C-alpha positions as protocol buffer text, in pm:
chain_id: "A"
residue {
  index: 1
  type: MET
  ca { x: 1162 y: 2874 z: -1945 }
}
residue {
  index: 2
  type: PHE
  ca { x: 1359 y: 2753 z: -1643 }
}
residue {
  index: 3
  type: GLY
  ca { x: 1119 y: 2929 z: -1406 }
}
residue {
  index: 4
  type: ASN
  ca { x: 824 y: 2760 z: -1576 }
}
residue {
  index: 5
  type: MET
  ca { x: 989 y: 2419 z: -1534 }
}
residue {
  index: 6
  type: MET
  ca { x: 1055 y: 2488 z: -1165 }
}
residue {
  index: 7
  type: GLY
  ca { x: 695 y: 2593 z: -1119 }
}
residue {
  index: 8
  type: LYS
  ca { x: 573 y: 2272 z: -1281 }
}
residue {
  index: 9
  type: LEU
  ca { x: 809 y: 2067 z: -1068 }
}
residue {
  index: 10
  type: GLN
  ca { x: 682 y: 2232 z: -749 }
}
residue {
  index: 11
  type: GLU
  ca { x: 323 y: 2179 z: -859 }
}
residue {
  index: 12
  type: MET
  ca { x: 396 y: 1813 z: -929 }
}
residue {
  index: 13
  type: GLN
  ca { x: 556 y: 1772 z: -585 }
}
residue {
  index: 14
  type: GLN
  ca { x: 252 y: 1928 z: -418 }
}
residue {
  index: 15
  type: LYS
  ca { x: 14 y: 1704 z: -610 }
}
residue {
  index: 16
  type: THR
  ca { x: 225 y: 1399 z: -526 }
}
residue {
  index: 17
  type: GLU
  ca { x: 214 y: 1482 z: -155 }
}
residue {
  index: 18
  type: ALA
  ca { x: -164 y: 1533 z: -172 }
}
residue {
  index: 19
  type: ILE
  ca { x: -205 y: 1195 z: -342 }
}
residue {
  index: 20
  type: LYS
  ca { x: 13 y: 1022 z: -84 }
}
residue {
  index: 21
  type: GLN
  ca { x: -206 y: 1167 z: 191 }
}
residue {
  index: 22
  type: ARG
  ca { x: -518 y: 1049 z: 8 }
}
residue {
  index: 23
  type: LEU
  ca { x: -366 y: 703 z: -42 }
}
residue {
  index: 24
  type: ASP
  ca { x: -340 y: 671 z: 337 }
}
residue {
  index: 25
  type: THR
  ca { x: -721 y: 688 z: 347 }
}
residue {
  index: 26
  type: ILE
  ca { x: -773 y: 420 z: 81 }
}
residue {
  index: 27
  type: SER
  ca { x: -798 y: 60 z: 202 }
}
residue {
  index: 28
  type: VAL
  ca { x: -747 y: -252 z: -4 }
}
residue {
  index: 29
  type: GLN
  ca { x: -777 y: -612 z: 102 }
}
residue {
  index: 30
  type: GLY
  ca { x: -608 y: -939 z: 22 }
}
residue {
  index: 31
  type: GLU
  ca { x: -745 y: -1278 z: 117 }
}
residue {
  index: 32
  type: ALA
  ca { x: -624 y: -1634 z: 127 }
}
residue {
  index: 33
  type: GLU
  ca { x: -813 y: -1963 z: 138 }
}
residue {
  index: 34
  type: ASP
  ca { x: -1162 y: -1819 z: 90 }
}
residue {
  index: 35
  type: GLY
  ca { x: -1117 y: -1552 z: 355 }
}
residue {
  index: 36
  type: LEU
  ca { x: -956 y: -1760 z: 630 }
}
residue {
  index: 37
  type: VAL
  ca { x: -690 y: -1489 z: 636 }
}
residue {
  index: 38
  type: LYS
  ca { x: -767 y: -1129 z: 541 }
}
residue {
  index: 39
  type: VAL
  ca { x: -514 y: -849 z: 523 }
}
residue {
  index: 40
  type: THR
  ca { x: -597 y: -480 z: 491 }
}
residue {
  index: 41
  type: ALA
  ca { x: -346 y: -227 z: 360 }
}
residue {
  index: 42
  type: THR
  ca { x: -348 y: 139 z: 261 }
}
residue {
  index: 43
  type: GLY
  ca { x: -292 y: 268 z: -88 }
}
residue {
  index: 44
  type: ASN
  ca { x: 56 y: 359 z: 35 }
}
residue {
  index: 45
  type: ARG
  ca { x: 128 y: -13 z: 78 }
}
residue {
  index: 46
  type: LYS
  ca { x: 120 y: -24 z: 456 }
}
residue {
  index: 47
  type: VAL
  ca { x: -49 y: -319 z: 625 }
}
residue {
  index: 48
  type: THR
  ca { x: -307 y: -196 z: 875 }
}
residue {
  index: 49
  type: ALA
  ca { x: -484 y: -515 z: 981 }
}
residue {
  index: 50
  type: ILE
  ca { x: -459 y: -893 z: 967 }
}
residue {
  index: 51
  type: GLN
  ca { x: -758 y: -1111 z: 1046 }
}
residue {
  index: 52
  type: ILE
  ca { x: -718 y: -1485 z: 1096 }
}
residue {
  index: 53
  type: SER
  ca { x: -1033 y: -1692 z: 1126 }
}
residue {
  index: 54
  type: GLU
  ca { x: -1097 y: -1879 z: 1447 }
}
residue {
  index: 55
  type: GLU
  ca { x: -1131 y: -2196 z: 1239 }
}
residue {
  index: 56
  type: LEU
  ca { x: -776 y: -2160 z: 1111 }
}
residue {
  index: 57
  type: ILE
  ca { x: -636 y: -2078 z: 1455 }
}
residue {
  index: 58
  type: GLN
  ca { x: -801 y: -2386 z: 1603 }
}
residue {
  index: 59
  type: SER
  ca { x: -647 y: -2605 z: 1337 }
}
residue {
  index: 60
  type: ASN
  ca { x: -313 y: -2563 z: 1518 }
}
residue {
  index: 61
  type: ASP
  ca { x: -135 y: -2581 z: 1182 }
}
residue {
  index: 62
  type: LYS
  ca { x: 131 y: -2315 z: 1229 }
}
residue {
  index: 63
  type: GLU
  ca { x: 283 y: -2372 z: 887 }
}
residue {
  index: 64
  type: GLN
  ca { x: -50 y: -2328 z: 710 }
}
residue {
  index: 65
  type: VAL
  ca { x: -126 y: -2010 z: 905 }
}
residue {
  index: 66
  type: GLU
  ca { x: 213 y: -1865 z: 812 }
}
residue {
  index: 67
  type: GLU
  ca { x: 175 y: -1955 z: 444 }
}
residue {
  index: 68
  type: LEU
  ca { x: -176 y: -1810 z: 424 }
}
residue {
  index: 69
  type: CYS
  ca { x: -63 y: -1491 z: 599 }
}
residue {
  index: 70
  type: ILE
  ca { x: 217 y: -1444 z: 347 }
}
residue {
  index: 71
  type: LEU
  ca { x: -22 y: -1508 z: 59 }
}
residue {
  index: 72
  type: ALA
  ca { x: -285 y: -1265 z: 190 }
}
residue {
  index: 73
  type: VAL
  ca { x: -24 y: -994 z: 264 }
}
residue {
  index: 74
  type: ASN
  ca { x: 118 y: -1025 z: -86 }
}
residue {
  index: 75
  type: ARG
  ca { x: -228 y: -1002 z: -240 }
}
residue {
  index: 76
  type: ALA
  ca { x: -313 y: -693 z: -37 }
}
residue {
  index: 77
  type: LEU
  ca { x: 16 y: -529 z: -133 }
}
residue {
  index: 78
  type: GLU
  ca { x: -45 y: -610 z: -500 }
}
residue {
  index: 79
  type: GLN
  ca { x: -382 y: -436 z: -479 }
}
residue {
  index: 80
  type: ALA
  ca { x: -224 y: -139 z: -299 }
}
residue {
  index: 81
  type: GLU
  ca { x: 46 y: -116 z: -566 }
}
residue {
  index: 82
  type: LYS
  ca { x: -218 y: -103 z: -841 }
}
residue {
  index: 83
  type: VAL
  ca { x: -400 y: 181 z: -665 }
}
residue {
  index: 84
  type: TYR
  ca { x: -73 y: 366 z: -601 }
}
residue {
  index: 85
  type: GLU
  ca { x: 42 y: 335 z: -961 }
}
residue {
  index: 86
  type: ALA
  ca { x: -295 y: 449 z: -1098 }
}
residue {
  index: 87
  type: GLU
  ca { x: -294 y: 757 z: -875 }
}
residue {
  index: 88
  type: MET
  ca { x: 65 y: 849 z: -958 }
}
residue {
  index: 89
  type: LYS
  ca { x: 11 y: 790 z: -1329 }
}
residue {
  index: 90
  type: ASP
  ca { x: -262 y: 1055 z: -1325 }
}
residue {
  index: 91
  type: VAL
  ca { x: -21 y: 1308 z: -1171 }
}
residue {
  index: 92
  type: ALA
  ca { x: 245 y: 1233 z: -1432 }
}
residue {
  index: 93
  type: LYS
  ca { x: -7 y: 1264 z: -1714 }
}
residue {
  index: 94
  type: GLY
  ca { x: -127 y: 1599 z: -1593 }
}
residue {
  index: 95
  type: MET
  ca { x: 222 y: 1738 z: -1556 }
}
residue {
  index: 96
  type: LEU
  ca { x: 405 y: 1573 z: -1843 }
}
residue {
  index: 97
  type: PRO
  ca { x: 175 y: 1539 z: -2145 }
}
residue {
  index: 98
  type: GLY
  ca { x: 267 y: 1263 z: -2386 }
}
residue {
  index: 99
  type: MET
  ca { x: 387 y: 1019 z: -2120 }
}
């Protein structure tokens, strides 16, 4: 019985690592103010790009730019978290029925 549990644990660890690698290839995006700021992140919740529109930059409103960046980053990370949780939930289901 103990050997079977260890085997399942190792299998779960391998699947988790494979999913984490796959999550690095998944991109999600968060936007603020109708796309004036766009943030791209991986499914592993790492920000990979920030785009700020020329229109916003020319406004010279530093405070607005900062606020919109924070908003867009948080939205991108929320999307990444949803993808991450969905992927990890599938691993847990497959390994631990009834969860």
